[in-house]
């Protein structure tokens, strides 16, 4: 039962969000070979001003051992 959460800045169109969701779900099904009905995807829009405290610190900085792809941007706390 994979559940994927994508945090992103606001401003994407509904079409972009739909396409992203479909692509993620398709890849999850193909790669881990689970039924499509088992996959859920959530998109959480986080304003840039809130990114350091709501995403960077709890999900990136404090969970580095779980990251399979680390961001290439500079620490937003600096």
Coordinates of C-alpha atoms in Angstrom, one line a residue, residues 29-69:
X29 CA 2.9 0.3 -10.0
X30 CA 5.6 -0.6 -12.6
X31 CA 8.6 -0.5 -10.4
X32 CA 7.4 -2.2 -7.2
X33 CA 4.8 -4.3 -9.0
X34 CA 1.7 -3.5 -6.9
X35 CA -1.9 -3.1 -8.1
X36 CA -2.8 0.4 -9.1
X37 CA -5.7 0.3 -6.6
X38 CA -3.1 0.1 -3.8
X39 CA -1.4 3.4 -4.7
X40 CA -2.3 6.8 -3.3
X41 CA -0.6 10.1 -4.1
X42 CA -1.0 13.4 -2.1
X43 CA 0.2 16.8 -3.2
X44 CA 0.8 19.3 -0.4
X45 CA 1.5 22.9 -1.5
X46 CA 3.9 24.7 0.9
X47 CA 4.6 28.4 0.4
X48 CA 8.3 29.3 0.1
X49 CA 8.3 31.1 3.4
X50 CA 7.1 28.0 5.2
X51 CA 9.4 25.5 3.4
X52 CA 12.3 25.6 5.8
X53 CA 10.2 24.8 8.9
X54 CA 7.5 22.6 7.3
X55 CA 9.6 20.6 4.8
X56 CA 13.3 21.1 4.9
X57 CA 13.9 20.7 8.7
X58 CA 11.5 17.8 9.4
X59 CA 11.6 15.8 6.2
X60 CA 15.1 16.5 4.7
X61 CA 17.5 17.7 7.4
X62 CA 16.2 15.4 10.2
X63 CA 15.6 12.3 8.0
X64 CA 18.7 12.2 5.8
X65 CA 19.1 8.5 6.3
X66 CA 15.8 8.0 4.5
X67 CA 16.6 10.2 1.5
X68 CA 17.4 8.4 -1.7
X69 CA 17.8 11.7 -3.6

